[in-house]
Structures are given as structure tokens and as C-alpha cells.
Coordinates of N, CA and C in Angstrom, one line a residue:
M1 N 0.8 -1.2 0.0 CA 0.0 0.0 0.0 C 0.9 1.3 0.0
K2 N 1.9 1.3 0.9 CA 2.8 2.5 1.0 C 3.5 2.7 -0.3
I3 N 4.0 1.7 -0.9 CA 4.8 1.9 -2.2 C 3.9 2.3 -3.3
V4 N 2.6 1.9 -3.3 CA 1.7 2.4 -4.3 C 1.5 3.9 -4.1
I5 N 1.4 4.4 -2.9 CA 1.2 5.8 -2.6 C 2.4 6.6 -3.1
Y6 N 3.6 6.1 -2.8 CA 4.8 6.7 -3.2 C 4.9 6.8 -4.8
L7 N 4.5 5.7 -5.4 CA 4.6 5.6 -6.8 C 3.6 6.6 -7.5
F8 N 2.5 6.7 -6.8 CA 1.5 7.7 -7.3 C 2.1 9.1 -7.2
G9 N 2.7 9.4 -6.1 CA 3.3 10.7 -5.9 C 4.4 11.0 -6.9
F10 N 5.2 10.0 -7.1 CA 6.3 10.1 -8.1 C 5.8 10.3 -9.5
T11 N 4.8 9.6 -9.9 CA 4.2 9.8 -11.2 C 3.6 11.2 -11.4
L12 N 2.8 11.6 -10.4 CA 2.2 12.9 -10.4 C 3.3 14.0 -10.5
S13 N 4.3 13.9 -9.7 CA 5.4 14.9 -9.8 C 6.2 14.9 -11.1
F14 N 6.4 13.7 -11.6 CA 7.2 13.5 -12.8 C 6.4 14.1 -14.0
I15 N 5.1 13.9 -14.1 CA 4.3 14.4 -15.1 C 4.3 16.0 -15.1
E16 N 4.2 16.5 -13.8 CA 4.2 18.0 -13.6 C 5.5 18.5 -14.0
L17 N 6.6 17.8 -13.7 CA 7.9 18.3 -14.1 C 8.1 18.4 -15.6
I18 N 7.6 17.4 -16.3 CA 7.7 17.4 -17.8 C 6.9 18.6 -18.3
L19 N 5.7 18.7 -17.8 CA 4.8 19.8 -18.3 C 5.4 21.2 -18.0
S20 N 6.1 21.3 -16.9 CA 6.6 22.6 -16.5 C 7.6 23.2 -17.6
F21 N 8.3 22.3 -18.2 CA 9.3 22.7 -19.2 C 8.6 23.2 -20.5
Y22 N 7.3 22.9 -20.6 CA 6.5 23.4 -21.8 C 5.6 24.5 -21.3
N23 N 5.8 25.0 -20.1 CA 5.0 26.1 -19.6 C 3.5 25.6 -19.4
K24 N 3.3 24.3 -19.1 CA 2.0 23.8 -18.9 C 2.0 23.2 -17.5
S25 N 0.8 22.8 -17.0 CA 0.7 22.2 -15.7 C -0.6 21.4 -15.6
L26 N -0.5 20.4 -14.7 CA -1.7 19.6 -14.4 C -2.8 20.5 -13.8
C27 N -2.4 21.6 -13.2 CA -3.3 22.6 -12.6 C -3.3 23.9 -13.3
D28 N -4.3 24.2 -14.1 CA -4.3 25.5 -14.9 C -5.0 26.6 -14.1
A29 N -5.4 26.4 -12.9 CA -6.1 27.5 -12.1 C -5.1 28.6 -11.8
Y30 N -5.5 29.8 -11.7 CA -4.6 30.9 -11.4 C -3.9 30.8 -10.1
S31 N -4.6 30.0 -9.2 CA -4.0 29.8 -7.9 C -2.7 29.0 -8.0
C32 N -2.6 28.0 -8.9 CA -1.4 27.3 -9.1 C -0.3 28.1 -9.8
K33 N -0.7 29.0 -10.7 CA 0.2 29.8 -11.4 C 0.8 30.9 -10.4
L34 N -0.1 31.3 -9.5 CA 0.4 32.3 -8.5 C 1.4 31.7 -7.6
V35 N 1.1 30.5 -7.1 CA 2.0 29.9 -6.1 C 3.4 29.6 -6.8
A36 N 3.3 29.1 -8.1 CA 4.5 28.7 -8.8 C 5.4 29.9 -9.1
S37 N 4.8 31.1 -9.2 CA 5.5 32.3 -9.6 C 6.5 32.7 -8.5
Y38 N 6.2 32.3 -7.2 CA 7.0 32.7 -6.1 C 8.2 31.7 -5.8
V39 N 8.3 30.6 -6.6 CA 9.3 29.6 -6.4 C 10.7 30.1 -7.0
R40 N 11.7 30.2 -6.2 CA 13.0 30.7 -6.6 C 13.6 29.7 -7.6
Y41 N 14.2 30.2 -8.7 CA 14.8 29.4 -9.8 C 13.8 28.6 -10.6
G42 N 12.5 29.0 -10.5 CA 11.5 28.4 -11.3 C 10.8 27.2 -10.6
E43 N 9.5 27.0 -10.9 CA 8.7 26.0 -10.2 C 9.3 24.6 -10.4
Y44 N 10.0 24.3 -11.5 CA 10.4 23.0 -11.8 C 11.5 22.5 -10.7
T45 N 12.2 23.5 -10.1 CA 13.2 23.1 -9.1 C 12.5 22.4 -7.9
L46 N 11.4 23.0 -7.4 CA 10.7 22.4 -6.3 C 10.0 21.0 -6.7
I47 N 9.5 21.0 -7.9 CA 8.9 19.7 -8.4 C 10.0 18.7 -8.6
L48 N 11.2 19.0 -9.0 CA 12.3 18.1 -9.2 C 12.7 17.5 -7.8
I49 N 12.7 18.3 -6.8 CA 13.0 17.8 -5.4 C 11.9 16.8 -5.0
G50 N 10.6 17.1 -5.4 CA 9.6 16.1 -5.1 C 9.7 14.8 -5.8
V51 N 10.2 14.9 -7.0 CA 10.4 13.6 -7.8 C 11.5 12.8 -7.1
F52 N 12.6 13.4 -6.7 CA 13.7 12.6 -6.1 C 13.2 12.1 -4.7
V53 N 12.4 12.9 -4.0 CA 12.0 12.4 -2.7 C 11.1 11.1 -2.8
F54 N 10.2 11.1 -3.7 CA 9.3 10.0 -3.9 C 10.2 8.8 -4.5
L55 N 11.1 9.1 -5.3 CA 12.0 8.1 -5.9 C 12.8 7.4 -4.8
F56 N 13.4 8.2 -3.9 CA 14.1 7.6 -2.7 C 13.2 6.8 -1.8
L57 N 12.0 7.2 -1.6 CA 11.1 6.5 -0.8 C 10.7 5.1 -1.4
I58 N 10.5 5.1 -2.7 CA 10.3 3.9 -3.4 C 11.4 2.9 -3.3
M59 N 12.7 3.4 -3.5 CA 13.9 2.6 -3.5 C 14.1 2.1 -2.1
L60 N 13.8 2.9 -1.1 CA 14.0 2.4 0.3 C 13.0 1.3 0.6
E61 N 11.7 1.5 0.2 CA 10.7 0.5 0.5 C 11.1 -0.9 -0.2
L62 N 11.7 -0.8 -1.4 CA 12.0 -2.0 -2.1 C 13.3 -2.7 -1.6
S63 N 14.1 -1.9 -0.8 CA 15.4 -2.4 -0.4 C 15.3 -3.3 0.8
R64 N 16.4 -3.9 1.1 CA 16.5 -4.8 2.3 C 17.4 -4.1 3.4
F65 N 17.6 -2.9 3.2 CA 18.5 -2.1 4.1 C 17.9 -2.1 5.5
K66 N 18.7 -2.5 6.5 CA 18.2 -2.7 7.9 C 17.7 -1.5 8.5
L67 N 18.3 -0.4 8.2 CA 17.8 0.9 8.8 C 16.9 1.7 7.9
K68 N 16.3 1.0 6.9 CA 15.5 1.8 5.9 C 14.3 2.5 6.6
E69 N 13.7 1.9 7.6 CA 12.5 2.5 8.3 C 12.9 3.8 8.9
Y70 N 14.1 3.9 9.5 CA 14.5 5.2 10.1 C 14.7 6.2 9.0
F71 N 15.3 5.8 7.9 CA 15.5 6.8 6.8 C 14.2 7.2 6.2
I72 N 13.3 6.3 6.0 CA 11.9 6.7 5.5 C 11.2 7.7 6.4
E73 N 11.3 7.4 7.7 CA 10.7 8.3 8.7 C 11.3 9.7 8.7
A74 N 12.6 9.7 8.5 CA 13.4 11.0 8.5 C 12.9 11.8 7.3
I75 N 12.8 11.1 6.1 CA 12.4 11.8 4.9 C 11.0 12.3 5.0
L76 N 10.1 11.4 5.5 CA 8.7 11.9 5.7 C 8.6 13.0 6.6
T77 N 9.4 13.0 7.7 CA 9.3 14.1 8.7 C 9.7 15.4 8.0
A78 N 10.8 15.4 7.3 CA 11.3 16.6 6.6 C 10.3 17.0 5.5
A79 N 9.8 16.1 4.7 CA 8.8 16.5 3.7 C 7.5 17.0 4.3
F80 N 7.1 16.4 5.4 CA 5.8 16.9 6.0 C 6.0 18.3 6.6
S81 N 7.2 18.6 7.1 CA 7.5 19.9 7.7 C 7.5 20.9 6.5
V82 N 8.1 20.6 5.4 CA 8.2 21.5 4.3 C 6.8 21.8 3.8
E83 N 5.9 20.7 3.7 CA 4.5 20.9 3.3 C 3.8 21.9 4.3
G84 N 4.2 21.8 5.5 CA 3.6 22.8 6.5 C 3.9 24.2 6.1
L85 N 5.2 24.4 5.7 CA 5.6 25.8 5.3 C 4.9 26.2 4.0
L86 N 4.8 25.3 3.0 CA 4.2 25.6 1.7 C 2.7 25.9 1.9
L87 N 2.1 25.1 2.8 CA 0.6 25.3 3.0 C 0.4 26.6 3.7
A88 N 1.2 26.9 4.7 CA 1.0 28.2 5.4 C 1.2 29.4 4.5
F89 N 2.2 29.3 3.6 CA 2.5 30.4 2.7 C 1.3 30.6 1.8
Q90 N 0.7 29.5 1.3 CA -0.5 29.6 0.4 C -1.7 30.2 1.1
I91 N -2.0 29.7 2.3 CA -3.2 30.1 3.0 C -3.1 31.5 3.6
F92 N -2.0 31.8 4.2 CA -1.8 33.0 5.0 C -1.3 34.2 4.2
S93 N -0.4 33.9 3.2 CA 0.2 34.9 2.4 C -0.6 35.2 1.1
L94 N -0.8 34.1 0.3 CA -1.4 34.2 -1.0 C -2.9 34.1 -0.9
R95 N -3.5 33.6 0.2 CA -4.9 33.5 0.4 C -5.6 32.6 -0.7
T96 N -4.8 31.6 -1.2 CA -5.3 30.6 -2.2 C -4.6 29.3 -2.0
I97 N -5.1 28.3 -2.7 CA -4.5 27.0 -2.6 C -4.1 26.5 -4.0
C98 N -2.9 26.0 -4.1 CA -2.5 25.3 -5.4 C -3.0 23.9 -5.3
Y99 N -3.8 23.4 -6.2 CA -4.4 22.1 -6.2 C -3.4 21.0 -6.3
F100 N -2.4 21.3 -7.1 CA -1.3 20.3 -7.3 C -0.5 20.1 -6.0
C101 N -0.2 21.3 -5.4 CA 0.6 21.3 -4.1 C -0.2 20.6 -3.0
F102 N -1.5 20.8 -3.0 CA -2.4 20.2 -2.0 C -2.4 18.7 -2.2
S103 N -2.4 18.3 -3.4 CA -2.4 16.8 -3.7 C -1.2 16.2 -3.2
I104 N 0.0 16.8 -3.3 CA 1.2 16.3 -2.8 C 1.2 16.2 -1.3
F105 N 0.6 17.3 -0.7 CA 0.5 17.3 0.8 C -0.4 16.1 1.3
L106 N -1.5 15.8 0.6 CA -2.3 14.7 0.9 C -1.6 13.4 0.9
I107 N -0.7 13.3 -0.1 CA 0.1 12.0 -0.3 C 1.0 11.8 0.9
F108 N 1.7 12.9 1.3 CA 2.5 12.8 2.5 C 1.7 12.6 3.8
F109 N 0.5 13.2 3.9 CA -0.3 13.1 5.0 C -0.8 11.6 5.2
I110 N -1.2 11.0 4.1 CA -1.7 9.6 4.1 C -0.5 8.7 4.5
S111 N 0.7 9.0 4.0 CA 1.9 8.2 4.3 C 2.2 8.2 5.8
V112 N 2.1 9.4 6.3 CA 2.4 9.6 7.8 C 1.3 8.9 8.6
L113 N 0.0 9.0 8.1 CA -1.1 8.4 8.8 C -1.0 6.9 8.8
L114 N -0.6 6.3 7.7 CA -0.5 4.8 7.6 C 0.6 4.3 8.6
R115 N 1.7 5.0 8.7 CA 2.7 4.6 9.6 C 2.3 4.7 11.1
L116 N 1.5 5.7 11.3 CA 1.0 5.9 12.7 C 0.0 4.7 13.0
L117 N -0.8 4.3 12.0 CA -1.7 3.1 12.2 C -0.9 1.9 12.4
E118 N 0.3 1.8 11.9 CA 1.2 0.7 12.1 C 1.9 0.8 13.5
K119 N 1.5 1.7 14.3 CA 2.1 1.9 15.6 C 3.5 2.4 15.6
R120 N 3.9 3.1 14.5 CA 5.2 3.7 14.5 C 5.1 5.1 15.0
Y121 N 5.1 5.2 16.4 CA 4.7 6.4 17.0 C 5.7 7.5 16.9
S122 N 6.9 7.2 16.4 CA 7.9 8.2 16.1 C 7.4 9.2 15.1
M123 N 6.4 8.8 14.3 CA 5.8 9.7 13.3 C 5.0 10.9 13.9
F124 N 4.7 10.8 15.2 CA 4.1 11.9 15.9 C 5.0 13.1 15.9
F125 N 6.3 12.8 15.8 CA 7.3 13.9 15.7 C 7.1 14.7 14.3
A126 N 6.8 13.9 13.3 CA 6.5 14.5 12.0 C 5.3 15.4 12.0
V127 N 4.2 14.9 12.7 CA 3.0 15.7 12.9 C 3.3 17.0 13.7
F128 N 4.1 16.8 14.8 CA 4.5 18.0 15.6 C 5.3 19.0 14.8
C129 N 6.2 18.6 13.9 CA 7.0 19.5 13.1 C 6.1 20.2 12.1
F130 N 5.1 19.5 11.5 CA 4.2 20.1 10.6 C 3.3 21.2 11.2
L131 N 2.8 20.8 12.4 CA 1.9 21.8 13.1 C 2.7 23.0 13.6
S132 N 4.0 22.8 14.0 CA 4.8 23.9 14.5 C 5.1 24.9 13.3
V133 N 5.5 24.3 12.2 CA 5.8 25.2 11.0 C 4.6 25.9 10.5
F134 N 3.5 25.2 10.4 CA 2.2 25.8 10.0 C 1.7 26.8 10.9
G135 N 1.9 26.6 12.2 CA 1.4 27.6 13.3 C 2.3 28.8 13.2
I136 N 3.6 28.7 13.1 CA 4.5 29.8 13.0 C 4.1 30.6 11.7
G137 N 3.8 29.9 10.7 CA 3.4 30.6 9.4 C 2.2 31.6 9.6
F138 N 1.3 31.1 10.5 CA 0.1 31.9 10.8 C 0.5 33.3 11.4
F139 N 1.5 33.3 12.2 CA 1.9 34.6 12.9 C 2.9 35.4 12.0
I140 N 3.7 34.8 11.1 CA 4.7 35.6 10.5 C 4.5 35.8 9.0
M141 N 3.7 35.0 8.3 CA 3.5 35.1 6.9 C 2.7 36.4 6.5
P142 N 3.3 37.3 5.7 CA 2.7 38.5 5.3 C 1.6 38.2 4.2
N143 N 0.6 39.1 4.2 CA -0.5 38.9 3.2 C 0.0 39.5 1.9
L144 N 0.2 38.7 0.8 CA 0.8 39.2 -0.4 C -0.3 39.3 -1.5
S145 N -1.5 38.9 -1.2 CA -2.5 38.9 -2.2 C -3.7 39.8 -1.9
P146 N -4.1 40.7 -2.8 CA -5.2 41.6 -2.5 C -6.6 40.9 -2.8
L147 N -6.6 39.7 -3.3 CA -7.8 39.1 -3.8 C -8.7 38.7 -2.6
K148 N -10.0 38.9 -2.9 CA -11.1 38.6 -1.9 C -12.0 37.6 -2.5
K149 N -13.0 37.2 -1.7 CA -14.0 36.3 -2.2 C -14.9 37.0 -3.2
G150 N -15.3 36.3 -4.3 CA -16.2 36.9 -5.3 C -15.4 37.3 -6.5
Y151 N -15.6 38.6 -7.0 CA -15.0 39.0 -8.2 C -14.1 40.2 -7.9
D152 N -12.9 40.2 -8.5 CA -11.9 41.2 -8.3 C -11.5 41.7 -9.7
L153 N -11.6 43.0 -10.0 CA -11.3 43.6 -11.3 C -10.1 44.5 -11.2
F154 N -9.1 44.3 -11.9 CA -7.9 45.2 -12.0 C -8.1 46.1 -13.2
Y155 N -8.0 47.4 -13.1 CA -8.2 48.3 -14.1 C -7.2 49.5 -14.1
S156 N -7.3 50.4 -15.0 CA -6.5 51.6 -15.1 C -7.4 52.7 -15.5
K157 N -7.1 53.9 -15.0 CA -7.9 55.1 -15.4 C -7.6 55.5 -16.8
T158 N -6.5 55.1 -17.4 CA -6.1 55.4 -18.8 C -6.6 54.3 -19.8
C159 N -7.4 53.4 -19.3 CA -7.8 52.3 -20.2 C -9.3 52.4 -20.5
P160 N -9.6 52.7 -21.7 CA -11.0 52.8 -22.1 C -11.8 51.5 -22.0
H161 N -11.1 50.4 -22.2 CA -11.8 49.1 -22.1 C -12.1 48.8 -20.7
C162 N -11.3 49.3 -19.8 CA -11.6 49.1 -18.3 C -12.8 49.9 -18.0
E163 N -12.9 51.1 -18.5 CA -14.0 52.0 -18.2 C -15.3 51.4 -18.7
N164 N -15.2 50.8 -19.9 CA -16.4 50.1 -20.5 C -16.8 48.9 -19.7
T165 N -15.8 48.2 -19.2 CA -16.1 47.0 -18.4 C -16.8 47.3 -17.1
I166 N -16.2 48.4 -16.4 CA -16.8 48.8 -15.1 C -18.2 49.3 -15.3
A167 N -18.5 50.0 -16.4 CA -19.8 50.5 -16.7 C -20.8 49.3 -16.9
F168 N -20.3 48.3 -17.6 CA -21.1 47.1 -17.9 C -21.5 46.4 -16.6
L169 N -20.5 46.3 -15.7 CA -20.7 45.6 -14.4 C -21.7 46.4 -13.5
K170 N -21.6 47.7 -13.5 CA -22.5 48.5 -12.7 C -23.9 48.4 -13.3
N171 N -24.0 48.5 -14.6 CA -25.4 48.4 -15.2 C -26.0 47.0 -15.0
S172 N -25.1 46.0 -14.9 CA -25.6 44.6 -14.7 C -25.8 44.3 -13.2
H173 N -25.5 45.3 -12.3 CA -25.7 45.2 -10.9 C -24.8 44.0 -10.3
I174 N -23.6 43.9 -10.8 CA -22.7 42.9 -10.4 C -21.7 43.5 -9.4
N175 N -21.6 43.0 -8.2 CA -20.6 43.5 -7.2 C -19.2 43.0 -7.5
V176 N -18.3 44.0 -7.7 CA -16.9 43.6 -8.0 C -16.0 44.5 -7.2
N177 N -14.9 43.9 -6.6 CA -13.9 44.7 -6.0 C -13.0 45.2 -7.0
L178 N -12.8 46.6 -6.9 CA -12.0 47.3 -7.9 C -10.6 47.6 -7.4
Y179 N -9.5 47.3 -8.3 CA -8.1 47.6 -7.9 C -7.4 48.3 -9.0
D180 N -6.7 49.4 -8.7 CA -5.9 50.1 -9.7 C -4.7 49.2 -10.0
A181 N -4.6 48.8 -11.2 CA -3.5 47.8 -11.6 C -2.1 48.4 -11.4
N182 N -2.0 49.7 -11.5 CA -0.7 50.4 -11.3 C -0.2 50.2 -9.9
E183 N -1.1 50.0 -8.9 CA -0.7 49.9 -7.5 C -0.4 48.4 -7.2
Y184 N -0.7 47.5 -8.1 CA -0.5 46.1 -7.9 C 0.3 45.4 -9.0
K185 N 1.3 46.2 -9.5 CA 2.1 45.7 -10.7 C 2.9 44.4 -10.3
N186 N 3.5 44.4 -9.1 CA 4.3 43.3 -8.6 C 3.4 42.0 -8.5
F187 N 2.3 42.2 -8.0 CA 1.4 41.0 -7.8 C 1.0 40.5 -9.2
L188 N 0.6 41.3 -10.2 CA 0.2 40.9 -11.5 C 1.4 40.4 -12.3
N189 N 2.6 41.0 -12.1 CA 3.8 40.5 -12.8 C 4.1 39.1 -12.4
N190 N 3.9 38.8 -11.1 CA 4.2 37.4 -10.6 C 3.4 36.3 -11.3
I191 N 2.3 36.7 -11.8 CA 1.5 35.7 -12.5 C 1.4 36.0 -14.0
N192 N 2.4 36.7 -14.5 CA 2.6 37.0 -15.9 C 1.5 37.7 -16.6
I193 N 0.9 38.6 -15.8 CA -0.2 39.4 -16.4 C 0.2 40.9 -16.6
N194 N 0.1 41.4 -17.8 CA 0.4 42.8 -18.0 C -0.7 43.5 -18.8
Q195 N -1.9 42.9 -18.9 CA -3.0 43.4 -19.7 C -4.2 43.6 -18.8
I196 N -4.9 44.6 -19.0 CA -6.1 45.0 -18.3 C -7.2 45.3 -19.3
P197 N -8.5 45.2 -18.9 CA -9.0 44.8 -17.6 C -8.8 43.3 -17.4
I198 N -8.6 42.8 -16.2 CA -8.5 41.4 -15.9 C -9.4 41.2 -14.7
L199 N -10.3 40.1 -14.8 CA -11.2 39.8 -13.7 C -10.7 38.5 -13.1
F200 N -10.6 38.5 -11.8 CA -10.3 37.3 -11.0 C -11.6 36.8 -10.4
V201 N -12.0 35.5 -10.7 CA -13.2 34.9 -10.2 C -12.7 34.0 -9.0
N202 N -13.1 34.3 -7.8 CA -12.7 33.6 -6.6 C -13.9 33.1 -5.8
N203 N -14.6 32.1 -6.4 CA -15.8 31.5 -5.7 C -15.5 30.1 -5.3
D204 N -16.3 29.6 -4.4 CA -16.1 28.2 -3.9 C -16.0 27.2 -5.0
E205 N -16.9 27.4 -6.0 CA -17.0 26.4 -7.1 C -16.0 26.7 -8.3
K206 N -15.5 27.9 -8.3 CA -14.6 28.2 -9.5 C -13.6 29.3 -9.1
K207 N -12.4 29.1 -9.6 CA -11.3 30.0 -9.4 C -10.6 30.1 -10.8
E208 N -10.6 31.3 -11.4 CA -10.0 31.5 -12.6 C -9.8 33.0 -12.9
F209 N -9.0 33.4 -13.9 CA -8.9 34.8 -14.3 C -9.2 35.0 -15.8
I210 N -9.8 36.1 -16.1 CA -10.3 36.4 -17.5 C -9.8 37.7 -17.9
V211 N -9.2 37.8 -19.1 CA -8.6 39.0 -19.6 C -9.4 39.6 -20.7
G212 N -9.7 40.9 -20.7 CA -10.3 41.5 -21.9 C -11.7 41.9 -21.7
Q213 N -12.1 43.0 -22.2 CA -13.5 43.5 -22.0 C -14.5 42.6 -22.5
E214 N -14.4 42.1 -23.7 CA -15.4 41.2 -24.3 C -15.5 39.9 -23.6
N215 N -14.3 39.3 -23.2 CA -14.3 38.1 -22.4 C -15.1 38.2 -21.1
I216 N -14.8 39.3 -20.4 CA -15.4 39.5 -19.1 C -16.9 39.7 -19.3
E217 N -17.3 40.4 -20.3 CA -18.8 40.6 -20.5 C -19.4 39.3 -20.9
N218 N -18.8 38.5 -21.7 CA -19.3 37.2 -22.1 C -19.4 36.2 -20.9
Y219 N -18.5 36.4 -20.0 CA -18.5 35.5 -18.8 C -19.8 35.6 -18.0
F220 N -20.3 36.9 -17.9 CA -21.5 37.1 -17.2 C -22.8 36.9 -18.1
K221 N -22.6 37.1 -19.4 CA -23.7 37.0 -20.3 C -24.1 35.5 -20.6
I222 N -23.1 34.7 -20.7 CA -23.3 33.3 -21.2 C -23.4 32.4 -20.0
S223 N -24.2 31.4 -20.0 CA -24.3 30.5 -18.9 C -23.0 29.7 -18.7
A224 N -22.7 29.3 -17.5 CA -21.5 28.7 -17.1 C -21.2 27.4 -17.9
F225 N -22.3 26.8 -18.4 CA -22.1 25.5 -19.2 C -21.9 25.8 -20.7
K226 N -22.1 27.1 -21.1 CA -22.0 27.4 -22.5 C -21.0 28.5 -22.8
Q227 N -20.1 28.7 -21.9 CA -19.2 29.8 -22.0 C -18.3 29.6 -23.2
N228 N -18.1 30.6 -24.0 CA -17.3 30.5 -25.2 C -16.4 31.7 -25.3
Y229 N -15.3 31.7 -24.5 CA -14.4 32.8 -24.5 C -13.0 32.3 -24.3
S230 N -12.0 33.1 -24.7 CA -10.6 32.7 -24.5 C -10.1 33.5 -23.3
I231 N -9.6 32.8 -22.3 CA -9.1 33.5 -21.1 C -7.9 34.4 -21.5
F232 N -7.1 34.1 -22.5 CA -6.0 34.9 -22.8 C -6.2 35.7 -24.1
N233 N -7.4 36.0 -24.5 CA -7.7 36.8 -25.6 C -7.1 38.2 -25.4
Q234 N -6.3 38.7 -26.4 CA -5.7 40.0 -26.2 C -6.5 41.1 -26.8
N235 N -7.6 40.8 -27.3 CA -8.5 41.9 -27.8 C -9.1 42.7 -26.7
Q236 N -9.3 44.0 -27.0 CA -10.0 44.9 -26.0 C -9.3 44.9 -24.6
T237 N -7.9 45.0 -24.7 CA -7.1 45.1 -23.5 C -6.2 46.3 -23.6
C238 N -5.6 46.7 -22.5 CA -4.6 47.7 -22.5 C -3.4 47.2 -21.7
I239 N -2.2 47.7 -22.0 CA -1.0 47.3 -21.3 C -0.9 48.1 -20.0
I240 N -0.6 47.5 -18.9 CA -0.6 48.2 -17.6 C 0.5 49.3 -17.7
G241 N 0.2 50.5 -17.3 CA 1.1 51.6 -17.2 C 1.2 52.4 -18.5
D242 N 0.6 51.9 -19.6 CA 0.6 52.6 -20.9 C -0.7 53.4 -21.1
N243 N -0.5 54.5 -21.8 CA -1.7 55.3 -22.2 C -2.4 54.5 -23.3
C244 N -3.6 54.2 -23.2 CA -4.3 53.3 -24.1 C -5.4 54.1 -24.8
T245 N -5.4 54.1 -26.2 CA -6.5 54.8 -26.9 C -7.3 53.9 -27.8
K246 N -7.1 52.5 -27.6 CA -7.8 51.6 -28.5 C -9.3 51.6 -28.1

């Protein structure tokens, strides 16, 4: 059972690693892109570490090394502690969850839980490390995301498409949180966004971002099951910081 879990984690991480070299991901939600943008040296470095961790766990499980259980528990304790840090950063700083990252967290959580059920009580130390790191994150992690529940629109006063979009939303009686894009350039740059208007949808059932006046209007006009818009359509947008006359 344990080796199956490690193999699943390895496969998931390896596929994500390959996709990252093509600027793709198993998770296309903006939350995953946002989390990945904060990884030093690129997201593939963290994914590569995950690939090797699961590979080592698989090799240790298959080996006859006498001390393999101690090494497995040491790796799981370190990995679970790191997951506590990553989870705290996402929840307390970015106010969002990367679905791929959360899947990896669940794999380690299940691995630790299985060993506890086998009465390997030393794994309580792994739980203690996770809770300690996660708890410290609650107190020290800064809030890096301005996003709130519902709809967030980034605009500029020099963007006529933004003006039209805001007018459409007001006439449609849609409540939207408005942000001047020039004040949040760093946040938008981190997720490779330089065009406005851009709408962030942050609901329980859906999390995505939509760029462009026409796309935003279509999002609210067309039913969720028949939406026909391109998230990255460059029509009817302005570049952040530029005077726009389109």
C-alpha cells in the first residue's frame, strides 16, 4: 500500500515536471500559477525535489536495508515539515491553494497516517513539526494577495476598455472589488499578467482569471455551461502603465 502511494506521488510529480518545461501544468487554475511564480529558480526546481523524494522512498521500500525504516521516517518528517511551510504560505500569504501542491500534501499526510496506524509512534514527531511550522506561518506570513471572495477587477484610469467593463458591471448590478492595476504591478507580474482589464473569479466552485473587456462581459452573459471565450484573448485590453487609446 505504501509503495503504491509513493509511486502515485512520483508519477504525479514527474508528469508535472515534464509539463513545466513546456509552460504547462496539471493545474491550470490561477492559484497554481500564482504559487508557482514565487518559487525561486522556477517551479520545476521544487517539483524536481519532489520527484527525487518519492524516488528515494520507493527505493527504500524495495530495499533490504536494515535501517530503511529510520531513513523513510526521516524523509517523511522533513517532507511533511516542508509541506507545512508551503501550505502556510499559500493560506496566509497568498490566500489561495495550489491544487497540485495540496495533492502532494495529501500524499505525505496519508503516508504519515499509515505509519501511525502501524504503531510507529515516532511519526508523531513529523506531525509535531508540521503543526509547528504551519502555526508559525500563521503569525509571520505577510499577506501578499489583495484578492477577496467573489470578483476582483484590475483596471487603469487610462484604459477605455476598463471604463467600459466597469460600466457594464455597474449596469448589470454585479458587485466587483476594484483595484488600480498600477498599484499592484508586482502582484500581477508574478502571474505573468500585463494586460487589463482582468477579472479574478474567486468563488467556492470556481477560481480563474479572465482578460479583456469582451471576455469579461461574455463570462456574465453566457451560462457557465456554454461559455465561449478565450481566457488569454488579447483583444480589447490595455497594457498596464501605458496610455491606451484603443
